[in-house]
Amino acid sequence: MKISEKFDDLDENEAALISYVCAGDPSPDATKNIVSSLVRGGADIIELGLPFSDPMADGPTIQAASKRAIEAGMNPDLYFELVSSISNKFNIPFVCMTYYNLIYKRGTEKFVQDCAQSGISGVIVPDLPVEESDELANACQKNNVDLILIITPVTGKERIQKVTEKSSGFLYIVSRLGVTGARSNIAENTGQLLKKVNSSIPKAVGFGIYTPKQVKNVVLSGANGVIVGSAFVNIIASNDDIYNRIEKFAAELKNNCYINYSKS
Amino acid sequence: MTSKATYGKYGGQYVSEMLLPAISELERKYDYYKNNPDFLKDLHYYLNDFAGRETPLYFARNLSRKYGIKIYLKREDLLHGGAHKINNTIGQALLARYMGKHRIVAETGAGQHGTATAMAGAALGLETVVYMGEKDVERQKTNVYRMEMLGAKVHPVSAGSKTLKDAINEALRDWVSNVDSTHYLIGSVVGPHPYPMIVRDFQSVIGNEVKKQIIEKEEKLPDSIIACTGGGSNAMGTFHPFVDDTEIELISVEAGGESMKSTSKAALHSASLCVGEEGILHGAKTRILQDKYGQILESHSISAGLDYSGVGPELSYLKDSERLKTAVASDKEALDAFHELCHLEGIIPALESSHAIAHVLKKAKTGELGNIVVINLSGRGDKDLDTVIKSSKGEGNI
């Protein structure tokens, strides 16, 4: 499913719940069940991390997940097999989040073709800023895969313009400086940052969001989507009743993705 | 991004969006201060009177007699801190202060860069944080104590291979979280532009002095110049002023480790220039040690300072354009060269620099190095005594 179709399907007062888990953590089979739990709980889009040995944009939670997945045998070949086997079972978009060296090594064109063929609708590459993204952007355009670029609190006006011009699917708005991981101090100025970004592409806010209350606040501040990653990965790492807990937690977060408002 | 940002197809700025404003600012400010008279006055003050420049170019008589060619040693081992690293840390710490940053973070492998950063940080009144792989903390304990005595906070890094590459990841994570107050003081000619250029420039003092000194002594330039290469800061600093003197052979000697083979997770060497493949690591496109999927392989060397899976992008470019020759010396060859220099010249070299010496000793009699050879003796070996003692007892695998 295309990302834009998903956003079109949402109600006017509804934001998308975008969940991240690392593919192959703790095993490829477990990932299938985890995805199934996320979808039952109400996740609208699933980011499936393709684990890299040196994930420098990630905090300890996702670093550890990447390590577990690689040790359990996850690699790009298996990743695309896994995605192929689940993408047509669920009517939601899947997004690949990975680091540039894995794309570059496979060959950018081939990587994106494999994405398209296996049912990946978009890619996020945290170590690829817009200036270095031409090759990937061209391959994505050719294969009808969305390139999701990142905007942060320190991205200036000119760069925001450049990023929005090259992005499709959704814009990944990072709510605070630092690496991925659950934090209580989400920037209060998320609303301001969202206002600064003048684009018709849906805006999804991520980094540090892990409670229903934070989800509610981000949605109230005007986001079209909320990205939650480390909180799910923590449940997986606990190895305790993970499928039920993930479904329940996703449902709780999704409940906070609605705004009851009357348009003035 | 300017075209200065790349070296042929290598280099670039493959970093998180959050770091882009910081590296643009760094590029702008460096461009401004590198010719600023106040900055240069401060830089020379610290380099000369604090660090101990200029360092001698020493004609190694005994070594030369035995091996039949004229061997000169550029004595960076005599610098404050015991290695060339301080050329760069003083430069960047000063730049940080001029840029109004009050905190510096650094990664360290052998602990030499961390120590040099701690020294510069203390001298310039900057809060200093050093990330060091747990494995390196173990093998370079005294350097950890030195850094702490100098007021730096040392964070052991337990992720990944627990060595330099993981320390860089962690330093980048710190920087991205504290980018307003903090300058990332990278220790080699690696990372996103403008770092490879800045570090090379600050280290070029080595090659500039060599050029002047060899002409004073020999009235001509050398036939070949040899430097060990991990990330490549001492190599680039030595080579850079000679790149256009194309009659001079420039040779990078990488760590051949235990063998030139790799397992599924790790290379048994650190020879990314010699056998690495094009890829992206730590913000730059360069030659790296990686598996068929692009996962970074752990590297190995008896010397922590060469134990790195990547290499500076400009060195990759110089190799591809055939300006730079590359070679390897194994752990054992480096140890032999270490002892040879101790016995013959009364100098205890760093195990890193011992790789460069090993190559010269191996090739001296073949004629391929020419008659006048300069080796950059990038550091002293006091820090390596434990390693050398253990390996001579046959405990291996350090």
XYZ file of C-alpha atoms in Angstrom:
662
model
C 0.000 0.000 0.000
C 1.223 3.484 -0.821
C 1.875 5.797 2.093
C -0.207 8.566 0.563
C -3.212 6.203 0.279
C -2.936 5.460 3.969
C -2.933 9.120 4.920
C -5.874 9.710 2.557
C -7.778 6.909 4.287
C -7.458 8.467 7.739
C -10.305 10.492 9.177
C -9.918 14.241 9.309
C -9.344 14.181 13.046
C -7.040 11.185 13.011
C -3.242 10.946 13.001
C -1.289 7.926 11.796
C 0.431 5.681 14.308
C 3.778 4.772 12.788
C 5.609 2.054 14.648
C 9.227 0.998 14.318
C 10.646 -2.427 15.036
C 13.917 -3.939 13.957
C 13.468 -6.802 11.475
C 14.816 -10.088 12.778
C 14.773 -9.065 16.431
C 14.763 -11.519 18.091
C 14.182 -13.745 14.998
C 12.599 -13.458 11.525
C 9.600 -15.537 12.609
C 9.045 -13.387 15.656
C 9.000 -10.310 13.432
C 6.022 -11.737 11.527
C 4.071 -12.135 14.763
C 5.158 -8.711 16.015
C 3.941 -7.069 12.814
C 0.674 -8.901 13.174
C 0.294 -7.619 16.766
C 1.083 -4.063 15.699
C -1.531 -4.172 12.955
C -4.170 -5.649 15.297
C -3.386 -2.930 17.810
C -3.967 -0.258 15.198
C -0.586 0.719 13.734
C -1.150 2.479 10.415
C 2.368 2.287 8.990
C 5.210 -0.022 10.001
C 8.835 0.949 9.789
C 10.910 -2.215 9.576
C 14.496 -1.537 10.488
C 17.152 -3.290 8.409
C 19.880 -3.613 11.045
C 23.337 -2.108 10.459
C 26.481 -2.929 12.432
C 27.203 0.731 13.278
C 23.893 2.537 13.811
C 25.240 5.942 14.773
C 21.882 7.758 14.840
C 20.411 5.274 17.296
C 20.396 5.186 21.073
C 21.161 2.108 23.194
C 17.716 0.476 22.745
C 17.818 0.234 18.957
C 21.574 -0.436 18.950
C 20.918 -3.494 21.081
C 18.016 -4.578 18.849
C 20.199 -4.258 15.746
C 22.870 -6.354 17.368
C 20.376 -9.063 18.383
C 18.936 -9.152 14.874
C 22.307 -9.384 13.127
C 23.410 -12.105 15.507
C 20.186 -13.987 14.779
C 21.166 -13.919 11.101
C 19.283 -10.954 9.659
C 20.792 -9.578 6.450
C 19.452 -7.680 3.409
C 18.634 -10.872 1.453
C 16.608 -12.310 4.334
C 15.069 -8.903 4.980
C 13.533 -8.696 1.522
C 12.337 -12.317 1.786
C 10.718 -11.509 5.110
C 9.030 -8.381 3.760
C 7.780 -10.266 0.680
C 6.211 -12.874 2.921
C 4.252 -10.368 5.025
C 3.616 -7.244 2.979
C 0.672 -8.656 1.050
C -0.962 -10.073 4.181
C -1.529 -6.660 5.740
C -3.139 -3.744 4.036
C -0.742 -1.115 5.370
C 2.453 0.521 4.075
C 5.854 -0.815 5.122
C 8.841 1.510 5.329
C 12.486 0.441 5.365
C 14.730 2.283 7.803
C 18.426 1.587 7.385
C 21.876 3.118 6.994
C 23.355 4.132 3.691
C 26.217 1.657 3.485
C 23.833 -1.303 3.221
C 22.066 0.421 0.326
C 25.286 1.495 -1.358
C 26.854 -1.927 -1.086
C 23.857 -3.686 -2.652
C 23.770 -1.062 -5.386
C 21.324 1.801 -4.867
C 19.224 0.915 -7.904
C 19.004 -2.765 -6.985
C 18.225 -1.979 -3.359
C 15.291 0.206 -4.313
C 14.052 -2.337 -6.881
C 14.141 -4.985 -4.163
C 12.168 -2.619 -1.929
C 9.532 -2.113 -4.605
C 9.281 -5.810 -5.435
C 9.043 -6.989 -1.841
C 6.405 -4.446 -0.888
C 8.339 -1.642 0.794
C 6.630 1.694 0.146
C 9.273 4.099 1.440
C 12.828 4.371 2.770
C 14.348 6.369 5.620
C 18.139 6.684 5.814
C 19.268 8.619 8.883
C 22.862 9.085 7.710
C 21.928 10.424 4.287
C 21.263 14.171 4.294
C 19.485 15.744 1.345
C 22.781 16.931 -0.216
C 24.001 13.369 -0.650
C 20.658 11.878 -1.655
C 20.517 12.384 -5.450
C 21.292 8.823 -6.413
C 18.808 7.335 -3.970
C 16.161 9.941 -4.811
C 16.400 9.098 -8.520
C 16.177 5.375 -7.884
C 13.168 5.911 -5.613
C 11.375 8.036 -8.144
C 11.978 5.501 -10.876
C 10.629 2.660 -8.764
C 7.742 4.524 -7.189
C 9.160 4.229 -3.676
C 8.895 7.186 -1.296
C 12.049 8.836 0.019
C 11.345 10.068 3.534
C 13.751 12.788 4.632
C 14.277 14.250 8.052
C 13.704 17.739 9.448
C 15.078 18.659 12.884
C 14.871 21.606 15.287
C 18.153 22.902 13.823
C 17.194 22.581 10.159
C 17.160 26.118 8.755
C 14.539 27.617 6.454
C 16.486 27.003 3.250
C 17.213 23.415 4.119
C 13.568 22.783 5.062
C 12.698 23.914 1.567
C 15.266 21.558 0.007
C 14.126 18.635 2.150
C 10.418 19.097 1.445
C 11.066 19.351 -2.289
C 12.789 15.977 -2.336
C 10.550 14.109 0.114
C 7.444 12.107 -0.490
C 5.228 9.844 1.625
C 5.687 11.773 4.835
C 8.192 14.156 6.386
C 10.035 12.791 9.396
C 10.050 15.587 11.947
C 12.557 14.963 14.733
C 11.231 16.450 17.925
C 14.521 16.903 19.734
C 18.283 16.726 19.247
C 20.129 13.499 19.952
C 19.682 9.872 19.029
C 16.632 7.593 19.044
C 15.291 6.413 22.382
C 12.588 7.038 24.943
C 12.924 10.417 26.685
C 10.574 12.370 28.844
C 11.723 15.751 27.554
C 10.218 16.042 24.125
C 10.813 19.538 22.825
C 7.925 21.782 23.752
C 8.302 23.644 20.527
C 7.248 20.717 18.326
C 4.224 22.794 17.373
C 6.428 25.683 16.270
C 8.640 23.376 14.245
C 5.575 21.890 12.538
C 4.339 25.379 11.657
C 7.717 26.239 10.138
C 7.386 23.368 7.689
C 5.201 24.577 4.876
C 4.339 21.527 2.827
C 1.365 19.496 1.720
C 3.214 16.264 2.583
C 1.998 14.715 5.867
C 4.256 15.441 8.844
C 5.106 12.699 11.299
C 6.918 13.421 14.554
C 9.397 10.985 16.065
C 12.382 10.509 18.429
C 11.742 10.031 22.125
C 7.972 9.487 22.033
C 6.932 6.588 24.248
C 3.828 7.435 26.258
C 0.174 7.843 25.268
C 0.240 11.347 26.729
C 3.169 12.350 24.523
C 1.304 10.950 21.517
C -1.725 13.036 22.408
C 0.367 16.196 22.762
C 2.145 15.673 19.461
C -1.172 15.090 17.703
C -2.632 18.206 19.335
C 0.343 20.228 18.169
C -0.628 19.456 14.584
C 1.245 16.328 13.511
C -0.319 14.046 10.895
C 1.536 11.083 12.280
C 3.391 9.942 15.384
C 6.420 7.645 15.243
C 7.084 5.307 18.162
C 10.066 2.971 18.082
C 12.146 2.336 21.167
C 9.073 1.764 23.354
C 8.075 -1.215 21.180
C 11.652 -2.425 20.985
C 11.846 -2.350 24.785
C 8.843 -4.668 24.984
C 10.524 -7.032 22.514
C 13.763 -6.929 24.519
C 11.887 -7.885 27.706
C 10.943 -11.212 26.079
C 7.842 -11.262 28.279
C 4.454 -11.883 26.642
C 5.574 -9.653 23.825
C 2.826 -10.206 21.233
C -0.045 -9.384 23.589
C 1.740 -6.460 25.163
C 2.661 -4.959 21.810
C -0.916 -5.202 20.588
C -2.242 -3.612 23.778
C 0.343 -0.840 23.778
C -0.252 -0.049 20.095
C -3.991 0.165 20.793
C -3.414 2.523 23.695
C -1.223 4.780 21.560
C -3.673 4.686 18.668
C -6.477 5.782 20.998
C -4.556 8.990 21.525
C -4.210 9.700 17.797
C -7.624 11.321 17.513
C -8.510 14.946 18.087
C -12.037 15.794 19.064
C -12.317 19.272 17.787
C -14.810 21.475 16.049
C -13.322 23.375 13.176
C -13.671 27.097 13.771
C 28.305 21.366 -0.261
C 31.372 22.669 -2.018
C 33.561 20.593 -4.292
C 36.234 20.864 -1.592
C 34.139 18.352 0.310
C 35.185 15.433 -1.851
C 38.408 13.785 -2.999
C 37.517 12.222 -6.313
C 34.575 9.991 -5.460
C 35.519 9.837 -1.771
C 34.655 12.061 1.173
C 31.324 13.851 1.513
C 29.006 14.425 4.436
C 27.041 11.283 5.255
C 25.727 12.348 8.615
C 22.479 12.866 10.433
C 20.484 15.926 9.375
C 21.024 17.259 12.897
C 24.760 17.624 12.334
C 24.571 19.488 9.046
C 24.278 22.970 10.583
C 27.188 22.189 12.937
C 29.522 20.983 10.205
C 28.588 23.909 7.974
C 29.385 26.272 10.838
C 32.669 24.468 11.428
C 33.599 24.761 7.768
C 32.779 28.487 7.716
C 34.592 29.302 10.959
C 37.640 27.237 10.084
C 37.866 28.977 6.752
C 37.814 32.292 8.569
C 40.189 31.543 11.455
C 42.812 29.557 9.552
C 44.208 32.837 8.257
C 43.317 34.993 11.251
C 46.497 36.527 12.760
C 45.299 36.166 16.386
C 44.372 32.530 15.852
C 47.688 31.776 14.178
C 49.624 33.552 16.913
C 47.874 31.448 19.563
C 48.369 28.291 17.514
C 52.103 28.842 17.190
C 52.429 29.728 20.845
C 50.896 26.418 21.889
C 52.539 24.318 19.181
C 56.015 25.657 19.880
C 56.176 26.298 23.596
C 53.545 23.891 24.902
C 53.828 20.937 22.519
C 57.520 21.272 21.723
C 57.739 22.012 18.003
C 59.700 21.888 15.859
C 60.645 18.251 16.214
C 64.015 17.040 14.926
C 64.562 15.171 11.695
C 67.028 12.637 13.025
C 69.540 10.859 10.830
C 69.475 7.315 12.213
C 73.141 6.465 11.747
C 73.171 2.921 13.062
C 70.052 1.856 11.233
C 71.355 3.478 8.043
C 74.706 1.712 8.326
C 73.109 -1.676 8.863
C 70.478 -1.382 6.126
C 72.585 0.451 3.555
C 70.348 3.468 2.856
C 70.027 6.862 4.528
C 67.167 6.637 7.011
C 65.780 9.778 8.630
C 63.276 9.685 11.463
C 60.841 12.565 11.936
C 60.732 12.661 15.718
C 57.038 13.266 16.468
C 57.583 10.893 19.395
C 59.308 13.770 21.165
C 56.201 15.923 21.286
C 54.305 16.630 24.487
C 52.099 13.595 25.081
C 54.406 11.371 23.066
C 52.748 11.462 19.660
C 51.814 13.628 16.682
C 48.242 13.759 17.918
C 48.740 17.036 19.792
C 49.287 19.000 16.546
C 45.648 18.432 15.739
C 44.137 18.655 19.221
C 45.691 22.040 19.927
C 44.486 23.298 16.559
C 40.935 22.073 17.008
C 40.633 22.940 20.708
C 41.741 26.452 19.881
C 39.232 26.552 17.036
C 36.526 25.374 19.462
C 37.379 28.230 21.811
C 37.352 30.784 19.019
C 33.973 29.355 17.950
C 32.606 29.903 21.467
C 32.171 26.214 22.357
C 33.010 25.349 25.956
C 32.966 21.571 25.689
C 34.934 19.147 23.514
C 34.281 15.453 22.947
C 36.705 13.037 21.355
C 37.065 9.369 20.529
C 40.258 7.510 21.177
C 41.760 4.199 20.147
C 45.199 3.798 21.691
C 44.445 6.637 24.066
C 46.963 8.892 22.370
C 44.354 11.143 20.812
C 42.347 11.128 24.037
C 45.421 12.129 26.007
C 46.335 14.829 23.530
C 42.751 16.096 23.644
C 42.794 16.124 27.450
C 46.045 18.111 27.390
C 44.711 20.668 24.938
C 41.391 20.823 26.787
C 43.111 21.503 30.106
C 45.461 24.103 28.628
C 42.600 25.909 26.923
C 40.054 25.586 29.730
C 37.558 23.376 27.912
C 35.405 20.663 29.477
C 36.691 17.429 27.935
C 34.903 14.111 27.424
C 36.638 11.136 25.813
C 34.956 7.979 24.464
C 37.112 4.871 24.424
C 36.260 1.278 23.545
C 36.278 -1.070 26.530
C 38.816 -3.316 24.861
C 41.146 -0.331 24.394
C 40.573 0.803 27.985
C 41.948 -2.589 28.983
C 44.999 -2.560 26.742
C 45.919 1.107 27.354
C 45.200 1.527 31.071
C 47.899 4.108 31.750
C 46.508 6.393 29.078
C 43.132 6.262 30.838
C 44.786 7.383 34.073
C 46.622 10.130 32.213
C 43.422 11.466 30.692
C 41.671 11.448 34.055
C 44.561 13.231 35.734
C 44.332 15.885 33.059
C 40.728 16.470 34.020
C 38.977 14.642 31.194
C 36.033 12.341 31.735
C 36.604 8.960 30.100
C 33.544 6.952 29.017
C 34.244 3.279 28.215
C 32.175 2.114 25.227
C 30.844 -1.423 25.434
C 29.016 -1.513 22.081
C 30.145 -3.452 19.018
C 33.790 -4.428 18.854
C 34.557 -2.157 21.836
C 37.320 -0.371 19.903
C 37.865 2.826 17.963
C 34.959 2.568 15.519
C 32.506 2.173 18.373
C 34.090 5.063 20.234
C 33.543 7.235 17.129
C 29.879 6.161 16.954
C 29.443 7.145 20.589
C 31.244 10.485 20.211
C 28.991 11.279 17.233
C 25.947 10.420 19.361
C 27.167 12.761 22.091
C 27.824 15.533 19.590
C 24.395 15.203 18.007
C 22.832 15.522 21.465
C 24.896 18.542 22.572
C 25.669 20.231 19.335
C 25.149 23.803 20.593
C 27.765 23.697 23.335
C 30.107 21.083 21.993
C 32.823 20.673 19.396
C 33.592 17.151 18.244
C 37.367 16.974 18.195
C 37.930 14.094 15.810
C 41.391 12.582 15.985
C 42.109 11.531 12.446
C 41.562 12.516 8.827
C 38.223 10.711 8.844
C 34.591 11.697 9.315
C 32.434 14.094 7.325
C 33.898 17.085 5.508
C 35.444 19.397 6.708
C 37.166 17.102 9.248
C 39.514 15.249 6.871
C 40.692 18.633 5.586
C 41.008 20.325 8.989
C 42.934 17.467 10.573
C 45.196 17.157 7.535
C 45.917 20.885 7.638
C 46.798 20.889 11.340
C 48.987 17.798 10.869
C 50.724 19.185 7.785
C 53.145 20.925 10.099
C 54.944 17.549 10.104
C 55.507 17.412 6.347
C 56.296 21.121 6.108
C 59.061 20.756 8.670
C 60.385 17.608 6.980
C 60.619 19.485 3.694
C 62.630 22.294 5.203
C 64.830 20.018 7.328
C 65.725 17.475 4.652
C 66.808 20.249 2.311
C 68.996 21.687 5.070
C 70.593 18.294 5.609
C 70.687 16.750 2.147
C 70.157 19.726 -0.125
C 67.456 17.755 -1.866
C 64.152 16.047 -1.256
C 63.985 12.396 -0.137
C 63.314 9.480 -2.487
C 60.555 8.051 -0.380
C 58.477 8.943 2.671
C 56.870 6.270 4.794
C 54.151 6.566 7.423
C 51.963 4.076 9.223
C 48.262 4.396 8.489
C 45.246 3.627 10.620
C 42.792 6.487 10.091
C 45.719 8.257 8.485
C 46.367 11.543 10.299
C 50.125 11.202 10.665
C 50.337 9.889 7.112
C 48.302 12.720 5.571
C 50.147 15.299 7.666
C 53.492 13.966 6.480
C 52.503 13.362 2.856
C 50.362 16.392 2.106
C 53.157 18.919 1.453
C 54.785 16.390 -0.907
C 51.768 15.317 -2.957
C 52.786 17.530 -5.872
C 56.421 16.400 -5.718
C 55.583 13.401 -7.822
C 59.124 12.045 -7.997
C 58.887 11.199 -4.297
C 57.371 7.832 -3.396
C 54.748 8.139 -0.659
C 54.040 4.886 1.149
C 51.266 4.091 3.623
C 51.950 1.065 5.787
C 48.838 -0.485 7.264
C 48.492 -3.084 9.986
C 48.646 -6.586 8.499
C 47.660 -7.924 11.924
C 47.715 -11.679 12.396
C 46.933 -12.447 8.765
C 45.326 -10.795 5.754
C 42.282 -13.047 6.083
C 38.827 -12.271 7.440
C 36.227 -14.266 9.307
C 32.512 -13.579 8.846
C 32.539 -10.827 11.479
C 36.099 -9.611 11.655
C 39.174 -8.924 9.607
C 42.384 -10.222 11.178
C 44.099 -7.022 10.005
C 43.307 -3.316 9.616
C 44.344 -2.838 6.000
C 41.389 -0.878 4.615
C 43.478 0.894 1.958
C 45.073 -2.312 0.740
C 42.060 -4.615 0.653
C 39.030 -2.570 1.759
C 36.170 -1.735 -0.569
C 34.343 1.484 -1.257
C 31.649 2.231 1.282
C 30.318 4.733 3.791
C 31.509 4.847 7.372
C 31.494 7.619 9.962
C 30.252 10.284 7.598
C 32.513 9.710 4.616
C 32.733 7.578 1.518
C 36.069 5.789 1.668
C 37.651 2.356 1.611
C 36.364 0.229 4.449
C 36.501 -3.314 5.724
C 33.026 -4.742 5.232
C 31.216 -7.983 4.524
C 29.283 -8.724 1.324
C 26.184 -6.986 2.702
C 27.970 -3.826 3.826
C 28.152 -4.625 7.546
C 31.364 -3.189 8.950
C 33.940 -5.801 9.916
C 35.856 -5.479 13.119
C 39.543 -4.911 12.512
C 42.640 -6.198 14.251
C 46.098 -4.919 15.009
C 48.580 -5.336 17.809
C 48.623 -1.537 17.928
C 45.359 -0.008 19.080
C 46.059 3.147 17.094
C 45.925 1.338 13.751
C 42.970 -0.856 14.688
C 40.284 0.804 12.555
C 37.940 -0.478 9.819
C 38.093 2.690 7.727
C 40.671 5.172 6.498
C 40.733 8.847 5.541
C 38.959 9.545 2.242
C 41.868 11.544 0.828
C 44.169 8.544 1.291
C 41.662 6.362 -0.606
C 41.746 8.948 -3.369
C 45.553 9.140 -3.441
C 45.712 5.372 -3.647
C 43.201 5.128 -6.499
C 45.032 7.842 -8.411
C 48.270 5.918 -7.888
C 49.989 8.770 -6.075
C 50.181 6.672 -2.942
C 51.689 3.226 -2.576
C 50.274 0.964 0.096
C 51.836 -1.871 2.037
C 51.214 -3.905 5.161
C 53.364 -4.983 8.073
C 52.160 -7.815 10.269
C 51.971 -7.756 14.067
C 55.160 -9.787 14.161
C 57.075 -7.626 11.704
C 56.094 -4.535 13.690
C 57.328 -6.129 16.917
C 60.644 -7.057 15.303
C 61.075 -3.499 14.022
C 60.193 -2.179 17.483
C 63.069 -4.151 19.023
C 65.445 -3.254 16.215
C 64.919 0.467 16.761
C 65.253 0.083 20.526
C 68.575 -1.759 20.203
C 70.137 0.110 17.339
C 69.036 3.679 17.960
C 68.046 3.865 21.603
C 64.542 4.936 20.653
C 61.396 3.153 21.838
C 58.890 3.622 19.013
C 55.124 3.307 19.249
C 53.881 0.003 17.840
C 51.970 2.072 15.284
C 55.152 3.717 13.986
C 56.928 0.359 14.166
C 54.823 -0.725 11.167
C 56.401 2.022 9.045
C 59.874 1.068 10.271
C 59.177 -2.598 9.519
C 58.396 -1.796 5.917
C 61.632 0.141 5.469
C 63.725 -2.599 7.032
C 62.039 -5.153 4.784
C 62.549 -3.164 1.579
C 65.799 -1.268 2.256
C 67.985 -3.641 0.317
C 65.649 -4.084 -2.663
C 66.422 -0.599 -3.938
C 62.771 0.287 -4.362
C 62.824 2.919 -1.605
C 65.760 4.819 -3.131
C 68.680 6.122 -1.135
C 67.156 8.781 1.129
C 64.162 7.694 3.156
C 62.100 9.586 5.722
C 59.992 7.640 8.218
C 57.491 9.511 10.304
C 58.091 8.270 13.827
C 54.592 9.248 14.882
C 54.834 8.334 18.551
C 56.858 6.843 21.345
C 56.313 3.330 22.632
C 56.190 3.662 26.409
C 52.430 3.077 26.250
C 53.025 -0.242 24.468
C 55.390 -1.868 26.916
C 52.732 -4.176 28.403
C 51.733 -5.364 24.942
C 55.324 -5.966 23.910
C 56.177 -7.818 27.123
C 53.087 -10.031 26.838
C 53.761 -10.877 23.208
C 57.402 -11.710 23.893
C 56.127 -14.163 26.507
C 54.059 -15.691 23.719
C 50.699 -14.728 25.137
C 49.657 -13.439 21.702
C 46.203 -12.263 20.727
C 46.342 -9.083 22.702
